[in-house]
mmCIF file of C-alpha atoms in Angstrom:
data_model
loop_
_atom_site.group_PDB
_atom_site.id
_atom_site.type_symbol
_atom_site.label_atom_id
_atom_site.label_comp_id
_atom_site.label_asym_id
_atom_site.label_seq_id
_atom_site.Cartn_x
_atom_site.Cartn_y
_atom_site.Cartn_z
ATOM 1 C CA MET O 5 14.964 2.687 17.017
ATOM 2 C CA SER O 6 12.029 2.672 19.487
ATOM 3 C CA ILE O 7 8.853 0.609 18.986
ATOM 4 C CA ARG O 8 6.910 3.860 18.578
ATOM 5 C CA SER O 9 9.182 4.863 15.694
ATOM 6 C CA VAL O 10 8.693 1.460 14.077
ATOM 7 C CA VAL O 11 4.900 1.745 14.287
ATOM 8 C CA TRP O 12 4.859 5.246 12.798
ATOM 9 C CA ALA O 13 7.271 4.068 10.095
ATOM 10 C CA CYS O 14 4.909 1.185 9.216
ATOM 11 C CA ALA O 15 1.942 3.541 8.923
ATOM 12 C CA ALA O 16 3.952 5.996 6.817
ATOM 13 C CA TRP O 17 5.193 3.134 4.652
ATOM 14 C CA ALA O 18 1.622 1.958 4.051
ATOM 15 C CA CYS O 19 0.617 5.437 2.874
ATOM 16 C CA ALA O 20 3.688 5.749 0.654
ATOM 17 C CA ALA O 21 3.112 2.303 -0.820
ATOM 18 C CA ALA O 22 -0.474 3.198 -1.674
ATOM 19 C CA VAL O 23 0.685 6.328 -3.478
ATOM 20 C CA ALA O 24 3.377 4.405 -5.348
ATOM 21 C CA LEU O 25 1.041 1.572 -6.327
ATOM 22 C CA SER O 26 -1.575 3.997 -7.636
ATOM 23 C CA GLY O 27 0.581 4.525 -10.710
ATOM 24 C CA VAL O 28 1.176 0.836 -11.487
ATOM 25 C CA ALA O 29 -0.646 -0.902 -14.354
ATOM 26 C CA TRP O 30 -2.611 -3.702 -12.728
ATOM 27 C CA GLY O 31 -4.440 -6.676 -14.223
ATOM 28 C CA GLU O 32 -8.155 -7.267 -14.610
ATOM 29 C CA GLN O 33 -10.498 -7.177 -11.613
ATOM 30 C CA SER O 34 -14.114 -8.231 -11.382
ATOM 31 C CA GLU O 35 -16.797 -5.806 -10.336
ATOM 32 C CA MET O 36 -16.800 -4.905 -6.659
ATOM 33 C CA PRO O 37 -19.323 -7.073 -4.718
ATOM 34 C CA THR O 38 -22.209 -5.320 -2.986
ATOM 35 C CA ASN O 39 -21.902 -7.319 0.245
ATOM 36 C CA GLN O 40 -18.754 -8.931 1.586
ATOM 37 C CA TRP O 41 -18.156 -11.161 4.627
ATOM 38 C CA ASP O 42 -14.775 -11.987 6.174
ATOM 39 C CA ILE O 43 -14.080 -14.471 8.966
ATOM 40 C CA GLY O 44 -10.987 -16.260 10.217
ATOM 41 C CA PRO O 45 -8.295 -16.591 12.920
ATOM 42 C CA GLU O 46 -5.707 -14.064 14.003
ATOM 43 C CA VAL O 47 -2.424 -14.476 15.879
ATOM 44 C CA TYR O 48 -0.331 -11.639 17.267
ATOM 45 C CA TYR O 49 2.361 -10.656 19.711
ATOM 46 C CA PHE O 50 1.060 -8.483 22.564
ATOM 47 C CA ARG O 51 3.136 -6.105 24.629
ATOM 48 C CA TYR O 52 1.805 -3.635 27.220
ATOM 49 C CA LYS O 53 4.308 -1.343 28.916
ATOM 50 C CA GLU O 54 4.228 1.360 31.616
ATOM 51 C CA PRO O 55 7.668 2.918 31.045
ATOM 52 C CA ASP O 56 7.666 5.274 34.037
ATOM 53 C CA VAL O 57 7.131 2.460 36.559
ATOM 54 C CA SER O 58 8.961 -0.349 34.689
ATOM 55 C CA VAL O 59 5.902 -2.578 34.317
ATOM 56 C CA GLU O 60 5.475 -4.835 31.301
ATOM 57 C CA PHE O 61 3.122 -7.590 30.100
ATOM 58 C CA GLU O 62 3.941 -9.555 26.964
ATOM 59 C CA GLY O 63 3.021 -12.773 25.202
ATOM 60 C CA PRO O 64 1.156 -14.323 22.256
ATOM 61 C CA MET O 65 -2.574 -13.854 21.658
ATOM 62 C CA TYR O 66 -4.903 -16.042 19.581
ATOM 63 C CA GLY O 67 -8.315 -15.022 18.340
ATOM 64 C CA LEU O 68 -11.049 -14.784 15.757
ATOM 65 C CA VAL O 69 -11.979 -11.825 13.543
ATOM 66 C CA GLY O 70 -15.054 -11.128 11.440
ATOM 67 C CA SER O 71 -16.484 -8.272 9.385
ATOM 68 C CA PHE O 72 -19.329 -7.325 7.062
ATOM 69 C CA THR O 73 -18.794 -4.657 4.377
ATOM 70 C CA HIS O 74 -21.480 -3.116 2.168
ATOM 71 C CA HIS O 75 -20.580 -1.179 -0.990
ATOM 72 C CA HIS O 76 -23.532 0.925 -2.182
ATOM 73 C CA ALA O 77 -24.059 2.001 -5.778
ATOM 74 C CA ASN O 78 -23.558 5.643 -4.722
ATOM 75 C CA ARG O 79 -19.956 4.733 -3.636
ATOM 76 C CA LEU O 80 -20.790 4.707 0.077
ATOM 77 C CA MET O 81 -18.981 2.026 2.079
ATOM 78 C CA LEU O 82 -20.381 0.730 5.389
ATOM 79 C CA ARG O 83 -18.526 -1.750 7.598
ATOM 80 C CA ALA O 84 -19.090 -3.552 10.891
ATOM 81 C CA GLU O 85 -16.248 -5.595 12.350
ATOM 82 C CA GLY O 86 -15.366 -7.376 15.542
ATOM 83 C CA ARG O 87 -12.639 -9.487 17.043
ATOM 84 C CA GLY O 88 -11.869 -11.452 20.176
ATOM 85 C CA ALA O 89 -8.573 -12.910 21.392
ATOM 86 C CA TRP O 90 -7.137 -14.811 24.339
ATOM 87 C CA GLY O 91 -3.673 -15.650 25.573
ATOM 88 C CA LYS O 92 -1.316 -16.105 28.498
ATOM 89 C CA VAL O 93 1.171 -13.298 29.101
ATOM 90 C CA ASN O 94 4.122 -12.789 31.423
ATOM 91 C CA TYR O 95 4.414 -9.903 33.891
ATOM 92 C CA THR O 96 7.578 -8.022 34.866
ATOM 93 C CA GLY O 97 7.461 -5.266 37.505
ATOM 94 C CA SER O 98 7.184 -6.003 41.210
ATOM 95 C CA GLY O 99 8.907 -9.280 40.525
ATOM 96 C CA THR O 100 7.652 -11.592 37.786
ATOM 97 C CA ILE O 101 4.511 -13.653 37.153
ATOM 98 C CA ASP O 102 4.115 -16.082 34.259
ATOM 99 C CA GLY O 103 0.953 -17.372 32.614
ATOM 100 C CA ILE O 104 -1.460 -14.512 33.332
ATOM 101 C CA GLN O 105 -4.738 -14.924 31.454
ATOM 102 C CA ASP O 106 -5.570 -12.014 29.135
ATOM 103 C CA TRP O 107 -8.557 -11.693 26.836
ATOM 104 C CA THR O 108 -9.836 -8.869 24.684
ATOM 105 C CA LEU O 109 -12.871 -7.860 22.630
ATOM 106 C CA GLU O 110 -13.128 -5.069 20.064
ATOM 107 C CA GLY O 111 -16.002 -3.815 17.919
ATOM 108 C CA ARG O 112 -16.024 -1.119 15.237
ATOM 109 C CA LEU O 113 -18.456 0.616 12.878
ATOM 110 C CA ALA O 114 -17.145 2.689 9.975
ATOM 111 C CA ALA O 115 -18.402 4.585 6.939
ATOM 112 C CA GLY O 116 -16.334 5.550 3.920
ATOM 113 C CA TYR O 117 -16.479 6.744 0.330
ATOM 114 C CA ASN O 118 -15.105 4.675 -2.568
ATOM 115 C CA MET O 119 -13.167 6.964 -4.913
ATOM 116 C CA PRO O 120 -12.203 5.315 -8.249
ATOM 117 C CA ILE O 121 -8.735 6.406 -9.399
ATOM 118 C CA GLY O 122 -8.503 4.472 -12.672
ATOM 119 C CA GLY O 123 -7.544 0.965 -13.684
ATOM 120 C CA ASN O 124 -9.985 -0.651 -11.212
ATOM 121 C CA ARG O 125 -8.108 0.988 -8.345
ATOM 122 C CA ARG O 126 -9.877 2.857 -5.579
ATOM 123 C CA LEU O 127 -9.117 5.044 -2.578
ATOM 124 C CA THR O 128 -11.525 4.844 0.379
ATOM 125 C CA PRO O 129 -11.242 7.384 3.203
ATOM 126 C CA PHE O 130 -13.277 6.312 6.249
ATOM 127 C CA VAL O 131 -14.282 7.353 9.742
ATOM 128 C CA GLY O 132 -16.104 5.526 12.500
ATOM 129 C CA VAL O 133 -16.413 4.588 16.150
ATOM 130 C CA GLY O 134 -14.743 1.752 18.055
ATOM 131 C CA TYR O 135 -14.742 0.122 21.486
ATOM 132 C CA ARG O 136 -11.909 -2.006 22.895
ATOM 133 C CA TYR O 137 -12.003 -4.085 26.093
ATOM 134 C CA LEU O 138 -9.030 -5.838 27.678
ATOM 135 C CA ASN O 139 -9.118 -8.045 30.762
ATOM 136 C CA ASP O 140 -5.848 -8.882 32.505
ATOM 137 C CA ASP O 141 -6.401 -11.284 35.422
ATOM 138 C CA SER O 142 -3.531 -12.126 37.751
ATOM 139 C CA SER O 143 -5.822 -12.680 40.754
ATOM 140 C CA GLY O 144 -4.762 -15.667 42.832
ATOM 141 C CA LYS O 145 -1.146 -15.345 41.661
ATOM 142 C CA THR O 146 1.879 -14.082 43.589
ATOM 143 C CA SER O 147 4.993 -12.591 42.013
ATOM 144 C CA SER O 148 8.555 -13.723 42.594
ATOM 145 C CA THR O 149 8.935 -10.943 45.194
ATOM 146 C CA GLY O 150 5.655 -11.649 47.015
ATOM 147 C CA ALA O 151 3.396 -9.075 45.339
ATOM 148 C CA VAL O 152 -0.202 -10.320 45.077
ATOM 149 C CA GLY O 153 -1.948 -10.059 41.713
ATOM 150 C CA TYR O 154 -5.415 -8.752 40.912
ATOM 151 C CA GLU O 155 -7.774 -8.351 37.967
ATOM 152 C CA ARG O 156 -7.533 -5.262 35.728
ATOM 153 C CA GLU O 157 -10.112 -4.124 33.181
ATOM 154 C CA SER O 158 -9.394 -1.645 30.389
ATOM 155 C CA ASN O 159 -12.036 0.082 28.252
ATOM 156 C CA TYR O 160 -11.280 2.385 25.292
ATOM 157 C CA LEU O 161 -13.741 4.448 23.268
ATOM 158 C CA TYR O 162 -12.254 5.897 20.081
ATOM 159 C CA SER O 163 -12.841 6.947 16.470
ATOM 160 C CA PRO O 164 -10.832 5.388 13.630
ATOM 161 C CA VAL O 165 -9.922 7.882 10.875
ATOM 162 C CA GLY O 166 -8.067 6.418 7.940
ATOM 163 C CA VAL O 167 -7.780 5.491 4.289
ATOM 164 C CA GLU O 168 -7.648 2.276 2.240
ATOM 165 C CA PHE O 169 -6.060 1.829 -1.149
ATOM 166 C CA SER O 170 -7.279 -1.193 -3.158
ATOM 167 C CA ALA O 171 -6.154 -2.501 -6.530
ATOM 168 C CA PRO O 172 -6.124 -5.721 -8.568
ATOM 169 C CA TRP O 173 -2.776 -7.439 -8.835
ATOM 170 C CA ARG O 174 -1.352 -10.096 -11.109
ATOM 171 C CA GLY O 175 -3.692 -12.899 -12.090
ATOM 172 C CA HIS O 176 -6.253 -13.683 -9.392
ATOM 173 C CA TRP O 177 -4.654 -11.509 -6.709
ATOM 174 C CA ALA O 178 -5.670 -8.135 -5.263
ATOM 175 C CA VAL O 179 -4.112 -5.944 -2.584
ATOM 176 C CA THR O 180 -5.546 -3.501 -0.031
ATOM 177 C CA ILE O 181 -3.289 -1.228 2.027
ATOM 178 C CA SER O 182 -4.786 0.493 5.071
ATOM 179 C CA ALA O 183 -3.418 3.247 7.325
ATOM 180 C CA GLU O 184 -5.364 4.620 10.293
ATOM 181 C CA TYR O 185 -5.196 7.099 13.158
ATOM 182 C CA ASP O 186 -7.348 6.280 16.203
ATOM 183 C CA LEU O 187 -8.734 9.373 17.893
ATOM 184 C CA PHE O 188 -8.961 8.487 21.594
ATOM 185 C CA TRP O 189 -12.112 9.812 23.273
ATOM 186 C CA ASN O 190 -12.033 8.221 26.700
ATOM 187 C CA GLY O 191 -10.749 5.283 28.696
ATOM 188 C CA TRP O 192 -11.975 3.615 31.882
ATOM 189 C CA GLN O 193 -9.704 1.439 34.000
ATOM 190 C CA LYS O 194 -10.842 -0.783 36.855
ATOM 191 C CA SER O 195 -8.272 -2.255 39.226
ATOM 192 C CA HIS O 196 -9.823 -4.910 41.493
ATOM 193 C CA LEU O 197 -7.543 -4.423 44.485
ATOM 194 C CA GLU O 198 -9.988 -6.441 46.582
ATOM 195 C CA ASP O 199 -8.577 -9.529 44.858
ATOM 196 C CA ALA O 200 -5.307 -8.919 46.718
ATOM 197 C CA ASP O 201 -7.010 -8.016 50.016
ATOM 198 C CA PRO O 202 -10.817 -7.879 50.587
ATOM 199 C CA GLY O 203 -10.377 -4.682 52.586
ATOM 200 C CA PHE O 204 -9.453 -2.670 49.513
ATOM 201 C CA ASN O 205 -11.916 -1.123 47.059
ATOM 202 C CA THR O 206 -12.116 -1.384 43.286
ATOM 203 C CA VAL O 207 -10.227 1.642 41.949
ATOM 204 C CA SER O 208 -11.792 3.226 38.851
ATOM 205 C CA ASN O 209 -9.696 5.665 36.826
ATOM 206 C CA THR O 210 -10.638 7.805 33.823
ATOM 207 C CA GLN O 211 -8.255 8.430 30.924
ATOM 208 C CA ASN O 212 -8.843 11.181 28.374
ATOM 209 C CA ARG O 213 -5.525 11.681 26.568
ATOM 210 C CA GLY O 214 -3.866 9.414 24.070
ATOM 211 C CA TYR O 215 -4.014 8.071 20.527
ATOM 212 C CA GLY O 216 -3.656 4.944 18.438
ATOM 213 C CA VAL O 217 -2.294 4.095 14.989
ATOM 214 C CA ARG O 218 -2.605 0.940 12.925
ATOM 215 C CA SER O 219 -1.839 -0.324 9.450
ATOM 216 C CA SER O 220 -2.262 -3.518 7.462
ATOM 217 C CA ILE O 221 -1.658 -5.052 4.049
ATOM 218 C CA MET O 222 -4.358 -7.443 2.785
ATOM 219 C CA LEU O 223 -3.413 -9.871 0.016
ATOM 220 C CA GLN O 224 -6.529 -11.412 -1.527
ATOM 221 C CA ARG O 225 -6.502 -14.600 -3.621
ATOM 222 C CA LYS O 226 -9.683 -14.816 -5.680
ATOM 223 C CA GLY O 227 -11.447 -18.172 -6.010
ATOM 224 C CA GLU O 228 -14.560 -19.490 -7.706
ATOM 225 C CA ARG O 229 -16.708 -19.561 -4.558
ATOM 226 C CA VAL O 230 -14.674 -17.887 -1.808
ATOM 227 C CA ASP O 231 -11.564 -15.722 -1.605
ATOM 228 C CA TRP O 232 -8.654 -16.096 0.801
ATOM 229 C CA VAL O 233 -7.118 -13.053 2.478
ATOM 230 C CA ILE O 234 -3.760 -12.899 4.271
ATOM 231 C CA ALA O 235 -3.276 -9.681 6.266
ATOM 232 C CA PRO O 236 -0.215 -8.810 8.382
ATOM 233 C CA PHE O 237 -0.923 -5.878 10.680
ATOM 234 C CA VAL O 238 0.437 -3.662 13.439
ATOM 235 C CA ARG O 239 -1.650 -1.843 16.080
ATOM 236 C CA TRP O 240 -0.287 0.679 18.566
ATOM 237 C CA TRP O 241 -1.755 2.623 21.508
ATOM 238 C CA SER O 242 -0.130 5.407 23.525
ATOM 239 C CA ILE O 243 -2.206 6.571 26.527
ATOM 240 C CA LYS O 244 -1.279 9.286 29.047
ATOM 241 C CA ASP O 245 -1.627 9.220 32.856
ATOM 242 C CA SER O 246 -5.179 8.796 34.094
ATOM 243 C CA GLU O 247 -6.951 10.975 36.617
ATOM 244 C CA ASN O 248 -6.485 10.097 40.293
ATOM 245 C CA ALA O 249 -9.016 8.036 42.230
ATOM 246 C CA ASN O 250 -9.337 7.293 45.945
ATOM 247 C CA VAL O 251 -7.983 4.069 47.394
ATOM 248 C CA THR O 252 -9.857 2.938 50.486
ATOM 249 C CA TYR O 253 -9.354 0.210 53.062
ATOM 250 C CA ALA O 254 -12.353 -0.909 55.117
ATOM 251 C CA GLY O 255 -14.152 2.193 53.828
ATOM 252 C CA THR O 256 -11.456 4.667 54.903
ATOM 253 C CA ILE O 257 -9.471 6.658 52.333
ATOM 254 C CA ILE O 258 -5.798 5.759 52.637
ATOM 255 C CA GLY O 259 -4.435 7.332 49.459
ATOM 256 C CA TYR O 260 -5.052 7.566 45.750
ATOM 257 C CA GLY O 261 -4.254 5.521 42.694
ATOM 258 C CA TYR O 262 -3.841 6.257 39.009
ATOM 259 C CA GLU O 263 -3.177 4.387 35.769
ATOM 260 C CA PRO O 264 0.336 5.366 34.577
ATOM 261 C CA LYS O 265 0.933 6.328 30.967
ATOM 262 C CA ASN O 266 1.261 3.218 28.895
ATOM 263 C CA GLU O 267 1.989 1.854 25.433
ATOM 264 C CA THR O 268 0.467 -1.204 23.769
ATOM 265 C CA LEU O 269 1.835 -3.011 20.725
ATOM 266 C CA GLU O 270 -0.050 -5.715 18.810
ATOM 267 C CA ALA O 271 1.758 -7.131 15.764
ATOM 268 C CA GLY O 272 0.662 -10.198 13.853
ATOM 269 C CA GLY O 273 -1.629 -11.338 11.074
ATOM 270 C CA THR O 274 -4.972 -12.839 10.052
ATOM 271 C CA VAL O 275 -6.027 -15.468 7.517
ATOM 272 C CA THR O 276 -9.671 -15.027 6.553
ATOM 273 C CA VAL O 277 -12.218 -16.475 4.172
ATOM 274 C CA ARG O 278 -14.032 -13.804 2.127
ATOM 275 C CA PHE O 279 -17.421 -14.459 0.551
#
């Protein structure tokens, strides 16, 4: 089974689990708070792959996540969230390079509608806007076959469209299952070829085709002052070939470059404090 099939299966499983759980008799749950903060670390496995050209980056990433959620009396839900992560990944393609520094930032705004479905359970469809930045910097490194590395910057603009199912569980526990489709609006890639040779230019490519999916299960343990939330997740991106852009050397066009179609997998979990 391919990684893409696994990701789609996880998202489908999250939806099916929400439907199945909606008929379960759950325990008591306190009234939904008006304002809710979450903050804590995240750890995940990162894999970026360009299948047509046999290029791959993979390794662990470590970061911090935070969010603010407002539940209005009219059932409107508003959320702002952000995350940042850093790690060292290994490259396979034109030879191999180990220990490449990667770091990423992502910010999202979303609005939803809390729909009570009985027994203190609720379904919340949501839509929003998100921005993701990834920096992959192999400048100053040389592969096992002599290829010289350079810095790459990736920018995604997208809209998350999804649904959350939330319900109290046994005792002081609650569960939230989320499934989401990320509508890809545009991507901008910058390849700093001048890092390999100062004569080259920075190649900027535009991407306009692709999509993302993600899902998570949040297990919340209620406390007297703060709650603890454990949330395994999977995030997946599939982006098509970019448009072509000129490659120049000493100001003269010598060819063109493009960003090949690629797939990104991020699978891991967070542990956050909720208050």
